[in-house]
Amino acid sequence: MLVLGITDGITCGAAVIADGRILAAVNEERLSRLKMAYGFPRQSIAEVLRLAKASPSDVDAVAAATISNHFFDGVKAFDGWLDDDRGFIRNSVFAVAGRLSSLIDTFPGLEPLYYTARSPIFAARRRAIRRILGEEFGITAPVEFVNHHLAHATSAYFTSGFDDATVVTMDGGGDGASSHVYEVRDGSFRRIGYTSAFNSLGNYYAYITHVCGFKAQKHEGKITGLAAHGEPKHLDLLDSFITFRDGALLNVGRVAFSAAVERLRRSLPTSWRMEDLAASIQRHSEQLASRYVAHHLSPERPRKLALAGGLFANVRINQEVSRIPGVERLFVHPGMTDGGLAVGAALATCMKNRKRNRMEAPAGILQDVYLGPEYSPVEIEEALRRHQLLFSRPTSIEAEVARLLAEGHVVARFDGRMEYGPRALGNRSILYQPADRSVNDWLNKYLERTEFMPFAPSTLMEHAAASYETIEPALDAARFMTITYDCTSWMKRTCPGVVHLDGTARPQLVRREDNASYHRIIEEFRRRTGVPSVINTSFNMHEEPIVCSPEDAIRAFLQGHLDYLAIGDCLVSSPSGVGHPLSPMRHLE
Ligand SMILES: [Fe+2]
């Protein structure tokens, strides 16, 4: 049985699952080159069907994530939640809802009424999606609409490899909720917790992101990085807006959307610093999320935790959740944001059909995330020739990349299938040696990025225990760079370029069976330097999506003035030469 999953919200995209295995998953931003694109994902649908070698008549079912949403017939780059102009009607709806939210305690029926009043708009979207799939793609299979949080939950559980698990989703909001909690026993889901969108912790993180001058629901990672530079001086203030009481998250400020932003601004002392506010929302979110998750982990519940939803894109929150007493294992779905909902919706439909004995169980542990397009050697060579770039074919591209990295060069790597999810995990990555602590200044300038988080390392799984403390419970989360670890003193000494002020790093632990070629580069680098880690940052320029095609890669390579491009088995050196001081690494004694 073949299921096509689609999501048309922020970071829209599509996925194909056949007989319980994820064959392809792609987000529209990579194909359209529009960052976090939202709208109907036509290119992604065509691409995942091509990658799965499936025709429209092979599709047995379509699973579309989110029941209640607006339809946008086209794709557009997402420009921040509270800044993005999504049309007069939608902007007005948010403004009115923000004003009315203070009345929600007095009139408890207001929130359901708000959704009921908008239901004709949601129904029109569902009709439009069915029509486009039929008329434009020739897909006649039934289309099922899957609850937003159920789709997050199935994405987490069915890729975790856990048998029994407690599954927690947390985000800004979707289908009227900001969190679901499920007890899952051998694939059977029972919902044990719920938080409404009004009581959303994720939204408060977004409001603070906006107050600090960044784009809400887009730049939250910058706040997480800034947090280590400040003091959490505003915890009491934030607790008077969003708190945890009697087992529930509560919006005690009784505000939402732009009304919340205005009230937060008015409540801050005149001398507030961005770093302190970032530290405050980060600490507050870690505490509230941990208390919320711990509350649902009663002794009779499964102690393996599977997480998804935008709040769990926050790698520090995930580390705090992993420290909750009694947590045996923790897994975070690699596509934890709404970009992962196509996979989740398809898995939810597989689950439903499995109950009817119509198909095999969805796959267990996720082997890797290389689920996007790949390009042939001929396509790569043609792209290089179009740009009149000279290239060589070293006997071993891996050994050559390792040599260049040890000499202190920056190497952009493009190889194999593109990653699914927000992180580049070696196939569309920029690599550098991890001992140079000045790298966070000069390389970010090259890439035209403003980041407050240091670059992240890729570390050989075999050497993870020497590099990080207490790795075991979240080992599979760390394969996908979804959690921070405390670094060992050896790691801090040998790899200062990737260690944050608070002594943590957010590694990708690389197994040979996940990515043999990338593993070989790091292994060869270790043989030369004694260090089993390299810097891995996503291969893209400022505010652009991660590169997808050879054409994208060459453009970003030239624009960023990077030293070398390793593309397939070809090596290209920068036509403009090396513009930064080389920091070669000597072998550790
Ligand atoms: Fe979500």
PDB file of N, CA, C and O in Angstrom, residues 178-247:
ATOM      1  N   SER A 178      -2.087  23.159  21.269  1.00  0.00           N
ATOM      2  CA  SER A 178      -0.640  23.392  21.239  1.00  0.00           C
ATOM      3  C   SER A 178       0.113  22.184  21.762  1.00  0.00           C
ATOM      4  O   SER A 178       1.348  22.160  21.738  1.00  0.00           O
ATOM      5  N   SER A 179      -0.616  21.191  22.260  1.00  0.00           N
ATOM      6  CA  SER A 179       0.044  19.952  22.710  1.00  0.00           C
ATOM      7  C   SER A 179      -0.958  18.805  22.796  1.00  0.00           C
ATOM      8  O   SER A 179      -2.119  19.017  23.160  1.00  0.00           O
ATOM      9  N   HIS A 180      -0.519  17.636  22.412  1.00  0.00           N
ATOM     10  CA  HIS A 180      -1.198  16.385  22.717  1.00  0.00           C
ATOM     11  C   HIS A 180      -0.191  15.496  23.440  1.00  0.00           C
ATOM     12  O   HIS A 180       1.005  15.567  23.159  1.00  0.00           O
ATOM     13  N   VAL A 181      -0.691  14.648  24.333  1.00  0.00           N
ATOM     14  CA  VAL A 181       0.156  13.617  24.947  1.00  0.00           C
ATOM     15  C   VAL A 181      -0.552  12.279  24.759  1.00  0.00           C
ATOM     16  O   VAL A 181      -1.768  12.183  24.977  1.00  0.00           O
ATOM     17  N   TYR A 182       0.209  11.280  24.337  1.00  0.00           N
ATOM     18  CA  TYR A 182      -0.361   9.954  24.094  1.00  0.00           C
ATOM     19  C   TYR A 182       0.410   8.904  24.877  1.00  0.00           C
ATOM     20  O   TYR A 182       1.635   8.994  25.003  1.00  0.00           O
ATOM     21  N   GLU A 183      -0.325   7.918  25.361  1.00  0.00           N
ATOM     22  CA  GLU A 183       0.308   6.694  25.849  1.00  0.00           C
ATOM     23  C   GLU A 183       0.177   5.699  24.701  1.00  0.00           C
ATOM     24  O   GLU A 183      -0.941   5.440  24.233  1.00  0.00           O
ATOM     25  N   VAL A 184       1.298   5.186  24.225  1.00  0.00           N
ATOM     26  CA  VAL A 184       1.258   4.269  23.074  1.00  0.00           C
ATOM     27  C   VAL A 184       1.765   2.902  23.521  1.00  0.00           C
ATOM     28  O   VAL A 184       2.857   2.797  24.094  1.00  0.00           O
ATOM     29  N   ARG A 185       0.941   1.905  23.323  1.00  0.00           N
ATOM     30  CA  ARG A 185       1.335   0.527  23.648  1.00  0.00           C
ATOM     31  C   ARG A 185       1.290  -0.271  22.356  1.00  0.00           C
ATOM     32  O   ARG A 185       0.227  -0.429  21.756  1.00  0.00           O
ATOM     33  N   ASP A 186       2.455  -0.735  21.932  1.00  0.00           N
ATOM     34  CA  ASP A 186       2.567  -1.572  20.748  1.00  0.00           C
ATOM     35  C   ASP A 186       1.777  -0.993  19.549  1.00  0.00           C
ATOM     36  O   ASP A 186       1.008  -1.707  18.893  1.00  0.00           O
ATOM     37  N   GLY A 187       1.930   0.283  19.339  1.00  0.00           N
ATOM     38  CA  GLY A 187       1.313   0.918  18.169  1.00  0.00           C
ATOM     39  C   GLY A 187      -0.096   1.430  18.378  1.00  0.00           C
ATOM     40  O   GLY A 187      -0.663   2.040  17.474  1.00  0.00           O
ATOM     41  N   SER A 188      -0.688   1.198  19.558  1.00  0.00           N
ATOM     42  CA  SER A 188      -2.045   1.704  19.814  1.00  0.00           C
ATOM     43  C   SER A 188      -1.972   2.995  20.621  1.00  0.00           C
ATOM     44  O   SER A 188      -1.414   3.010  21.727  1.00  0.00           O
ATOM     45  N   PHE A 189      -2.555   4.055  20.071  1.00  0.00           N
ATOM     46  CA  PHE A 189      -2.477   5.385  20.682  1.00  0.00           C
ATOM     47  C   PHE A 189      -3.683   5.640  21.597  1.00  0.00           C
ATOM     48  O   PHE A 189      -4.819   5.402  21.199  1.00  0.00           O
ATOM     49  N   ARG A 190      -3.402   6.153  22.807  1.00  0.00           N
ATOM     50  CA  ARG A 190      -4.481   6.607  23.694  1.00  0.00           C
ATOM     51  C   ARG A 190      -4.103   8.001  24.178  1.00  0.00           C
ATOM     52  O   ARG A 190      -3.028   8.173  24.779  1.00  0.00           O
ATOM     53  N   ARG A 191      -4.967   8.993  23.884  1.00  0.00           N
ATOM     54  CA  ARG A 191      -4.612  10.365  24.267  1.00  0.00           C
ATOM     55  C   ARG A 191      -4.823  10.572  25.753  1.00  0.00           C
ATOM     56  O   ARG A 191      -5.896  10.279  26.278  1.00  0.00           O
ATOM     57  N   ILE A 192      -3.766  11.069  26.432  1.00  0.00           N
ATOM     58  CA  ILE A 192      -3.846  11.264  27.882  1.00  0.00           C
ATOM     59  C   ILE A 192      -3.627  12.720  28.280  1.00  0.00           C
ATOM     60  O   ILE A 192      -3.712  13.055  29.459  1.00  0.00           O
ATOM     61  N   GLY A 193      -3.331  13.574  27.315  1.00  0.00           N
ATOM     62  CA  GLY A 193      -3.115  14.978  27.662  1.00  0.00           C
ATOM     63  C   GLY A 193      -3.396  15.885  26.480  1.00  0.00           C
ATOM     64  O   GLY A 193      -3.261  15.482  25.319  1.00  0.00           O
ATOM     65  N   TYR A 194      -3.811  17.120  26.788  1.00  0.00           N
ATOM     66  CA  TYR A 194      -4.188  18.076  25.748  1.00  0.00           C
ATOM     67  C   TYR A 194      -3.977  19.487  26.294  1.00  0.00           C
ATOM     68  O   TYR A 194      -4.276  19.757  27.457  1.00  0.00           O
ATOM     69  N   THR A 195      -3.438  20.373  25.475  1.00  0.00           N
ATOM     70  CA  THR A 195      -3.363  21.794  25.828  1.00  0.00           C
ATOM     71  C   THR A 195      -3.885  22.596  24.640  1.00  0.00           C
ATOM     72  O   THR A 195      -3.479  22.346  23.497  1.00  0.00           O
ATOM     73  N   SER A 196      -4.761  23.542  24.896  1.00  0.00           N
ATOM     74  CA  SER A 196      -5.345  24.321  23.803  1.00  0.00           C
ATOM     75  C   SER A 196      -4.307  25.276  23.205  1.00  0.00           C
ATOM     76  O   SER A 196      -3.281  25.566  23.833  1.00  0.00           O
ATOM     77  N   ALA A 197      -4.596  25.768  22.023  1.00  0.00           N
ATOM     78  CA  ALA A 197      -3.692  26.719  21.365  1.00  0.00           C
ATOM     79  C   ALA A 197      -3.607  28.016  22.168  1.00  0.00           C
ATOM     80  O   ALA A 197      -2.577  28.688  22.163  1.00  0.00           O
ATOM     81  N   PHE A 198      -4.676  28.360  22.872  1.00  0.00           N
ATOM     82  CA  PHE A 198      -4.663  29.585  23.671  1.00  0.00           C
ATOM     83  C   PHE A 198      -3.608  29.509  24.783  1.00  0.00           C
ATOM     84  O   PHE A 198      -2.974  30.499  25.128  1.00  0.00           O
ATOM     85  N   ASN A 199      -3.418  28.309  25.327  1.00  0.00           N
ATOM     86  CA  ASN A 199      -2.451  28.130  26.427  1.00  0.00           C
ATOM     87  C   ASN A 199      -1.074  27.693  25.906  1.00  0.00           C
ATOM     88  O   ASN A 199      -0.366  26.931  26.564  1.00  0.00           O
ATOM     89  N   SER A 200      -0.709  28.204  24.745  1.00  0.00           N
ATOM     90  CA  SER A 200       0.492  27.717  24.055  1.00  0.00           C
ATOM     91  C   SER A 200       1.785  28.310  24.609  1.00  0.00           C
ATOM     92  O   SER A 200       2.000  29.529  24.562  1.00  0.00           O
ATOM     93  N   LEU A 201       2.672  27.437  25.086  1.00  0.00           N
ATOM     94  CA  LEU A 201       4.013  27.862  25.477  1.00  0.00           C
ATOM     95  C   LEU A 201       4.830  28.245  24.232  1.00  0.00           C
ATOM     96  O   LEU A 201       5.574  29.221  24.233  1.00  0.00           O
ATOM     97  N   GLY A 202       4.658  27.472  23.165  1.00  0.00           N
ATOM     98  CA  GLY A 202       5.386  27.747  21.919  1.00  0.00           C
ATOM     99  C   GLY A 202       5.108  29.144  21.401  1.00  0.00           C
ATOM    100  O   GLY A 202       6.012  29.830  20.915  1.00  0.00           O
ATOM    101  N   ASN A 203       3.846  29.579  21.506  1.00  0.00           N
ATOM    102  CA  ASN A 203       3.523  30.928  21.035  1.00  0.00           C
ATOM    103  C   ASN A 203       4.234  31.986  21.870  1.00  0.00           C
ATOM    104  O   ASN A 203       4.678  33.007  21.341  1.00  0.00           O
ATOM    105  N   TYR A 204       4.351  31.760  23.192  1.00  0.00           N
ATOM    106  CA  TYR A 204       5.057  32.756  24.016  1.00  0.00           C
ATOM    107  C   TYR A 204       6.529  32.854  23.617  1.00  0.00           C
ATOM    108  O   TYR A 204       7.115  33.937  23.611  1.00  0.00           O
ATOM    109  N   TYR A 205       7.129  31.716  23.262  1.00  0.00           N
ATOM    110  CA  TYR A 205       8.517  31.763  22.771  1.00  0.00           C
ATOM    111  C   TYR A 205       8.569  32.618  21.498  1.00  0.00           C
ATOM    112  O   TYR A 205       9.487  33.422  21.288  1.00  0.00           O
ATOM    113  N   ALA A 206       7.544  32.462  20.654  1.00  0.00           N
ATOM    114  CA  ALA A 206       7.488  33.239  19.399  1.00  0.00           C
ATOM    115  C   ALA A 206       7.284  34.732  19.689  1.00  0.00           C
ATOM    116  O   ALA A 206       7.895  35.587  19.041  1.00  0.00           O
ATOM    117  N   TYR A 207       6.417  35.055  20.661  1.00  0.00           N
ATOM    118  CA  TYR A 207       6.190  36.477  20.995  1.00  0.00           C
ATOM    119  C   TYR A 207       7.510  37.129  21.436  1.00  0.00           C
ATOM    120  O   TYR A 207       7.831  38.244  21.032  1.00  0.00           O
ATOM    121  N   ILE A 208       8.266  36.415  22.284  1.00  0.00           N
ATOM    122  CA  ILE A 208       9.531  36.980  22.780  1.00  0.00           C
ATOM    123  C   ILE A 208      10.531  37.121  21.631  1.00  0.00           C
ATOM    124  O   ILE A 208      11.282  38.105  21.559  1.00  0.00           O
ATOM    125  N   THR A 209      10.522  36.163  20.713  1.00  0.00           N
ATOM    126  CA  THR A 209      11.393  36.266  19.530  1.00  0.00           C
ATOM    127  C   THR A 209      11.082  37.561  18.788  1.00  0.00           C
ATOM    128  O   THR A 209      11.983  38.308  18.379  1.00  0.00           O
ATOM    129  N   HIS A 210       9.801  37.876  18.662  1.00  0.00           N
ATOM    130  CA  HIS A 210       9.361  39.099  17.977  1.00  0.00           C
ATOM    131  C   HIS A 210       9.761  40.338  18.789  1.00  0.00           C
ATOM    132  O   HIS A 210      10.269  41.320  18.223  1.00  0.00           O
ATOM    133  N   VAL A 211       9.540  40.291  20.102  1.00  0.00           N
ATOM    134  CA  VAL A 211       9.891  41.432  20.966  1.00  0.00           C
ATOM    135  C   VAL A 211      11.389  41.734  20.859  1.00  0.00           C
ATOM    136  O   VAL A 211      11.812  42.891  20.892  1.00  0.00           O
ATOM    137  N   CYS A 212      12.207  40.684  20.697  1.00  0.00           N
ATOM    138  CA  CYS A 212      13.663  40.877  20.587  1.00  0.00           C
ATOM    139  C   CYS A 212      14.089  41.362  19.201  1.00  0.00           C
ATOM    140  O   CYS A 212      15.279  41.548  18.931  1.00  0.00           O
ATOM    141  N   GLY A 213      13.129  41.532  18.294  1.00  0.00           N
ATOM    142  CA  GLY A 213      13.450  42.099  16.986  1.00  0.00           C
ATOM    143  C   GLY A 213      13.701  41.061  15.908  1.00  0.00           C
ATOM    144  O   GLY A 213      14.170  41.398  14.811  1.00  0.00           O
ATOM    145  N   PHE A 214      13.391  39.783  16.192  1.00  0.00           N
ATOM    146  CA  PHE A 214      13.571  38.730  15.185  1.00  0.00           C
ATOM    147  C   PHE A 214      12.207  38.255  14.689  1.00  0.00           C
ATOM    148  O   PHE A 214      11.174  38.693  15.189  1.00  0.00           O
ATOM    149  N   LYS A 215      12.230  37.361  13.695  1.00  0.00           N
ATOM    150  CA  LYS A 215      10.986  36.890  13.079  1.00  0.00           C
ATOM    151  C   LYS A 215      10.390  35.736  13.877  1.00  0.00           C
ATOM    152  O   LYS A 215      11.038  34.689  14.030  1.00  0.00           O
ATOM    153  N   ALA A 216       9.145  35.940  14.342  1.00  0.00           N
ATOM    154  CA  ALA A 216       8.476  34.909  15.145  1.00  0.00           C
ATOM    155  C   ALA A 216       8.197  33.669  14.303  1.00  0.00           C
ATOM    156  O   ALA A 216       7.827  33.777  13.128  1.00  0.00           O
ATOM    157  N   GLN A 217       8.360  32.512  14.909  1.00  0.00           N
ATOM    158  CA  GLN A 217       8.184  31.198  14.272  1.00  0.00           C
ATOM    159  C   GLN A 217       9.192  30.947  13.157  1.00  0.00           C
ATOM    160  O   GLN A 217       9.001  30.081  12.313  1.00  0.00           O
ATOM    161  N   LYS A 218      10.272  31.721  13.174  1.00  0.00           N
ATOM    162  CA  LYS A 218      11.308  31.540  12.159  1.00  0.00           C
ATOM    163  C   LYS A 218      12.705  31.611  12.773  1.00  0.00           C
ATOM    164  O   LYS A 218      13.572  30.819  12.420  1.00  0.00           O
ATOM    165  N   HIS A 219      12.909  32.552  13.690  1.00  0.00           N
ATOM    166  CA  HIS A 219      14.241  32.807  14.233  1.00  0.00           C
ATOM    167  C   HIS A 219      14.382  32.411  15.694  1.00  0.00           C
ATOM    168  O   HIS A 219      15.227  32.963  16.405  1.00  0.00           O
ATOM    169  N   GLU A 220      13.566  31.472  16.161  1.00  0.00           N
ATOM    170  CA  GLU A 220      13.635  31.089  17.568  1.00  0.00           C
ATOM    171  C   GLU A 220      15.019  30.544  17.942  1.00  0.00           C
ATOM    172  O   GLU A 220      15.472  30.685  19.075  1.00  0.00           O
ATOM    173  N   GLY A 221      15.706  29.926  16.962  1.00  0.00           N
ATOM    174  CA  GLY A 221      17.048  29.379  17.219  1.00  0.00           C
ATOM    175  C   GLY A 221      18.033  30.467  17.626  1.00  0.00           C
ATOM    176  O   GLY A 221      18.962  30.217  18.406  1.00  0.00           O
ATOM    177  N   LYS A 222      17.827  31.684  17.147  1.00  0.00           N
ATOM    178  CA  LYS A 222      18.719  32.784  17.522  1.00  0.00           C
ATOM    179  C   LYS A 222      18.529  33.122  19.004  1.00  0.00           C
ATOM    180  O   LYS A 222      19.481  33.453  19.707  1.00  0.00           O
ATOM    181  N   ILE A 223      17.280  33.052  19.464  1.00  0.00           N
ATOM    182  CA  ILE A 223      16.998  33.326  20.881  1.00  0.00           C
ATOM    183  C   ILE A 223      17.653  32.257  21.761  1.00  0.00           C
ATOM    184  O   ILE A 223      18.254  32.566  22.793  1.00  0.00           O
ATOM    185  N   THR A 224      17.576  30.992  21.324  1.00  0.00           N
ATOM    186  CA  THR A 224      18.210  29.905  22.086  1.00  0.00           C
ATOM    187  C   THR A 224      19.716  30.152  22.200  1.00  0.00           C
ATOM    188  O   THR A 224      20.318  29.927  23.256  1.00  0.00           O
ATOM    189  N   GLY A 225      20.333  30.630  21.116  1.00  0.00           N
ATOM    190  CA  GLY A 225      21.761  30.916  21.146  1.00  0.00           C
ATOM    191  C   GLY A 225      22.093  32.117  22.013  1.00  0.00           C
ATOM    192  O   GLY A 225      23.039  32.097  22.806  1.00  0.00           O
ATOM    193  N   LEU A 226      21.261  33.170  21.911  1.00  0.00           N
ATOM    194  CA  LEU A 226      21.477  34.402  22.701  1.00  0.00           C
ATOM    195  C   LEU A 226      21.356  34.150  24.195  1.00  0.00           C
ATOM    196  O   LEU A 226      21.984  34.826  24.999  1.00  0.00           O
ATOM    197  N   ALA A 227      20.516  33.162  24.538  1.00  0.00           N
ATOM    198  CA  ALA A 227      20.194  32.920  25.951  1.00  0.00           C
ATOM    199  C   ALA A 227      21.446  32.712  26.808  1.00  0.00           C
ATOM    200  O   ALA A 227      21.504  33.168  27.953  1.00  0.00           O
ATOM    201  N   ALA A 228      22.470  32.064  26.232  1.00  0.00           N
ATOM    202  CA  ALA A 228      23.681  31.782  27.012  1.00  0.00           C
ATOM    203  C   ALA A 228      24.481  33.057  27.292  1.00  0.00           C
ATOM    204  O   ALA A 228      25.383  33.056  28.120  1.00  0.00           O
ATOM    205  N   HIS A 229      24.133  34.155  26.607  1.00  0.00           N
ATOM    206  CA  HIS A 229      24.848  35.421  26.799  1.00  0.00           C
ATOM    207  C   HIS A 229      24.168  36.324  27.840  1.00  0.00           C
ATOM    208  O   HIS A 229      24.640  37.431  28.094  1.00  0.00           O
ATOM    209  N   GLY A 230      23.019  35.886  28.387  1.00  0.00           N
ATOM    210  CA  GLY A 230      22.292  36.753  29.318  1.00  0.00           C
ATOM    211  C   GLY A 230      21.969  36.076  30.636  1.00  0.00           C
ATOM    212  O   GLY A 230      22.341  34.925  30.877  1.00  0.00           O
ATOM    213  N   GLU A 231      21.266  36.805  31.491  1.00  0.00           N
ATOM    214  CA  GLU A 231      20.814  36.295  32.791  1.00  0.00           C
ATOM    215  C   GLU A 231      19.291  36.203  32.768  1.00  0.00           C
ATOM    216  O   GLU A 231      18.632  37.130  32.274  1.00  0.00           O
ATOM    217  N   PRO A 232      18.715  35.129  33.317  1.00  0.00           N
ATOM    218  CA  PRO A 232      17.245  34.991  33.287  1.00  0.00           C
ATOM    219  C   PRO A 232      16.579  35.899  34.323  1.00  0.00           C
ATOM    220  O   PRO A 232      16.054  35.437  35.335  1.00  0.00           O
ATOM    221  N   LYS A 233      16.573  37.202  34.063  1.00  0.00           N
ATOM    222  CA  LYS A 233      16.103  38.185  35.049  1.00  0.00           C
ATOM    223  C   LYS A 233      14.588  38.369  35.035  1.00  0.00           C
ATOM    224  O   LYS A 233      14.039  39.058  35.880  1.00  0.00           O
ATOM    225  N   HIS A 234      13.911  37.837  34.013  1.00  0.00           N
ATOM    226  CA  HIS A 234      12.487  38.147  33.855  1.00  0.00           C
ATOM    227  C   HIS A 234      11.588  36.918  34.029  1.00  0.00           C
ATOM    228  O   HIS A 234      10.514  36.848  33.425  1.00  0.00           O
ATOM    229  N   LEU A 235      12.040  35.959  34.844  1.00  0.00           N
ATOM    230  CA  LEU A 235      11.259  34.730  35.010  1.00  0.00           C
ATOM    231  C   LEU A 235       9.891  35.005  35.644  1.00  0.00           C
ATOM    232  O   LEU A 235       8.879  34.444  35.225  1.00  0.00           O
ATOM    233  N   ASP A 236       9.868  35.876  36.661  1.00  0.00           N
ATOM    234  CA  ASP A 236       8.587  36.159  37.332  1.00  0.00           C
ATOM    235  C   ASP A 236       7.610  36.834  36.373  1.00  0.00           C
ATOM    236  O   ASP A 236       6.418  36.526  36.358  1.00  0.00           O
ATOM    237  N   LEU A 237       8.148  37.751  35.580  1.00  0.00           N
ATOM    238  CA  LEU A 237       7.296  38.437  34.607  1.00  0.00           C
ATOM    239  C   LEU A 237       6.687  37.431  33.628  1.00  0.00           C
ATOM    240  O   LEU A 237       5.470  37.425  33.392  1.00  0.00           O
ATOM    241  N   LEU A 238       7.527  36.547  33.075  1.00  0.00           N
ATOM    242  CA  LEU A 238       7.024  35.564  32.103  1.00  0.00           C
ATOM    243  C   LEU A 238       6.037  34.606  32.760  1.00  0.00           C
ATOM    244  O   LEU A 238       5.051  34.194  32.143  1.00  0.00           O
ATOM    245  N   ASP A 239       6.292  34.284  34.033  1.00  0.00           N
ATOM    246  CA  ASP A 239       5.380  33.367  34.731  1.00  0.00           C
ATOM    247  C   ASP A 239       4.011  34.009  34.968  1.00  0.00           C
ATOM    248  O   ASP A 239       3.024  33.309  35.170  1.00  0.00           O
ATOM    249  N   SER A 240       3.955  35.346  34.918  1.00  0.00           N
ATOM    250  CA  SER A 240       2.653  36.010  35.060  1.00  0.00           C
ATOM    251  C   SER A 240       1.896  36.032  33.727  1.00  0.00           C
ATOM    252  O   SER A 240       0.759  36.491  33.661  1.00  0.00           O
ATOM    253  N   PHE A 241       2.541  35.535  32.669  1.00  0.00           N
ATOM    254  CA  PHE A 241       1.875  35.401  31.360  1.00  0.00           C
ATOM    255  C   PHE A 241       1.538  33.936  31.074  1.00  0.00           C
ATOM    256  O   PHE A 241       0.423  33.618  30.702  1.00  0.00           O
ATOM    257  N   ILE A 242       2.548  33.068  31.199  1.00  0.00           N
ATOM    258  CA  ILE A 242       2.334  31.646  30.893  1.00  0.00           C
ATOM    259  C   ILE A 242       2.961  30.829  32.027  1.00  0.00           C
ATOM    260  O   ILE A 242       4.105  31.056  32.388  1.00  0.00           O
ATOM    261  N   THR A 243       2.175  29.925  32.594  1.00  0.00           N
ATOM    262  CA  THR A 243       2.654  29.192  33.762  1.00  0.00           C
ATOM    263  C   THR A 243       2.186  27.738  33.710  1.00  0.00           C
ATOM    264  O   THR A 243       1.422  27.347  32.814  1.00  0.00           O
ATOM    265  N   PHE A 244       2.671  26.944  34.669  1.00  0.00           N
ATOM    266  CA  PHE A 244       2.234  25.550  34.805  1.00  0.00           C
ATOM    267  C   PHE A 244       1.569  25.431  36.170  1.00  0.00           C
ATOM    268  O   PHE A 244       2.186  25.736  37.192  1.00  0.00           O
ATOM    269  N   ARG A 245       0.305  25.032  36.174  1.00  0.00           N
ATOM    270  CA  ARG A 245      -0.431  24.979  37.438  1.00  0.00           C
ATOM    271  C   ARG A 245      -1.383  23.780  37.409  1.00  0.00           C
ATOM    272  O   ARG A 245      -2.065  23.577  36.411  1.00  0.00           O
ATOM    273  N   ASP A 246      -1.408  23.026  38.481  1.00  0.00           N
ATOM    274  CA  ASP A 246      -2.318  21.873  38.610  1.00  0.00           C
ATOM    275  C   ASP A 246      -2.261  20.952  37.384  1.00  0.00           C
ATOM    276  O   ASP A 246      -3.287  20.547  36.829  1.00  0.00           O
ATOM    277  N   GLY A 247      -1.062  20.678  36.921  1.00  0.00           N
ATOM    278  CA  GLY A 247      -0.889  19.730  35.822  1.00  0.00           C
ATOM    279  C   GLY A 247      -1.162  20.295  34.443  1.00  0.00           C
ATOM    280  O   GLY A 247      -1.251  19.528  33.477  1.00  0.00           O
TER     281      GLY A 247
END
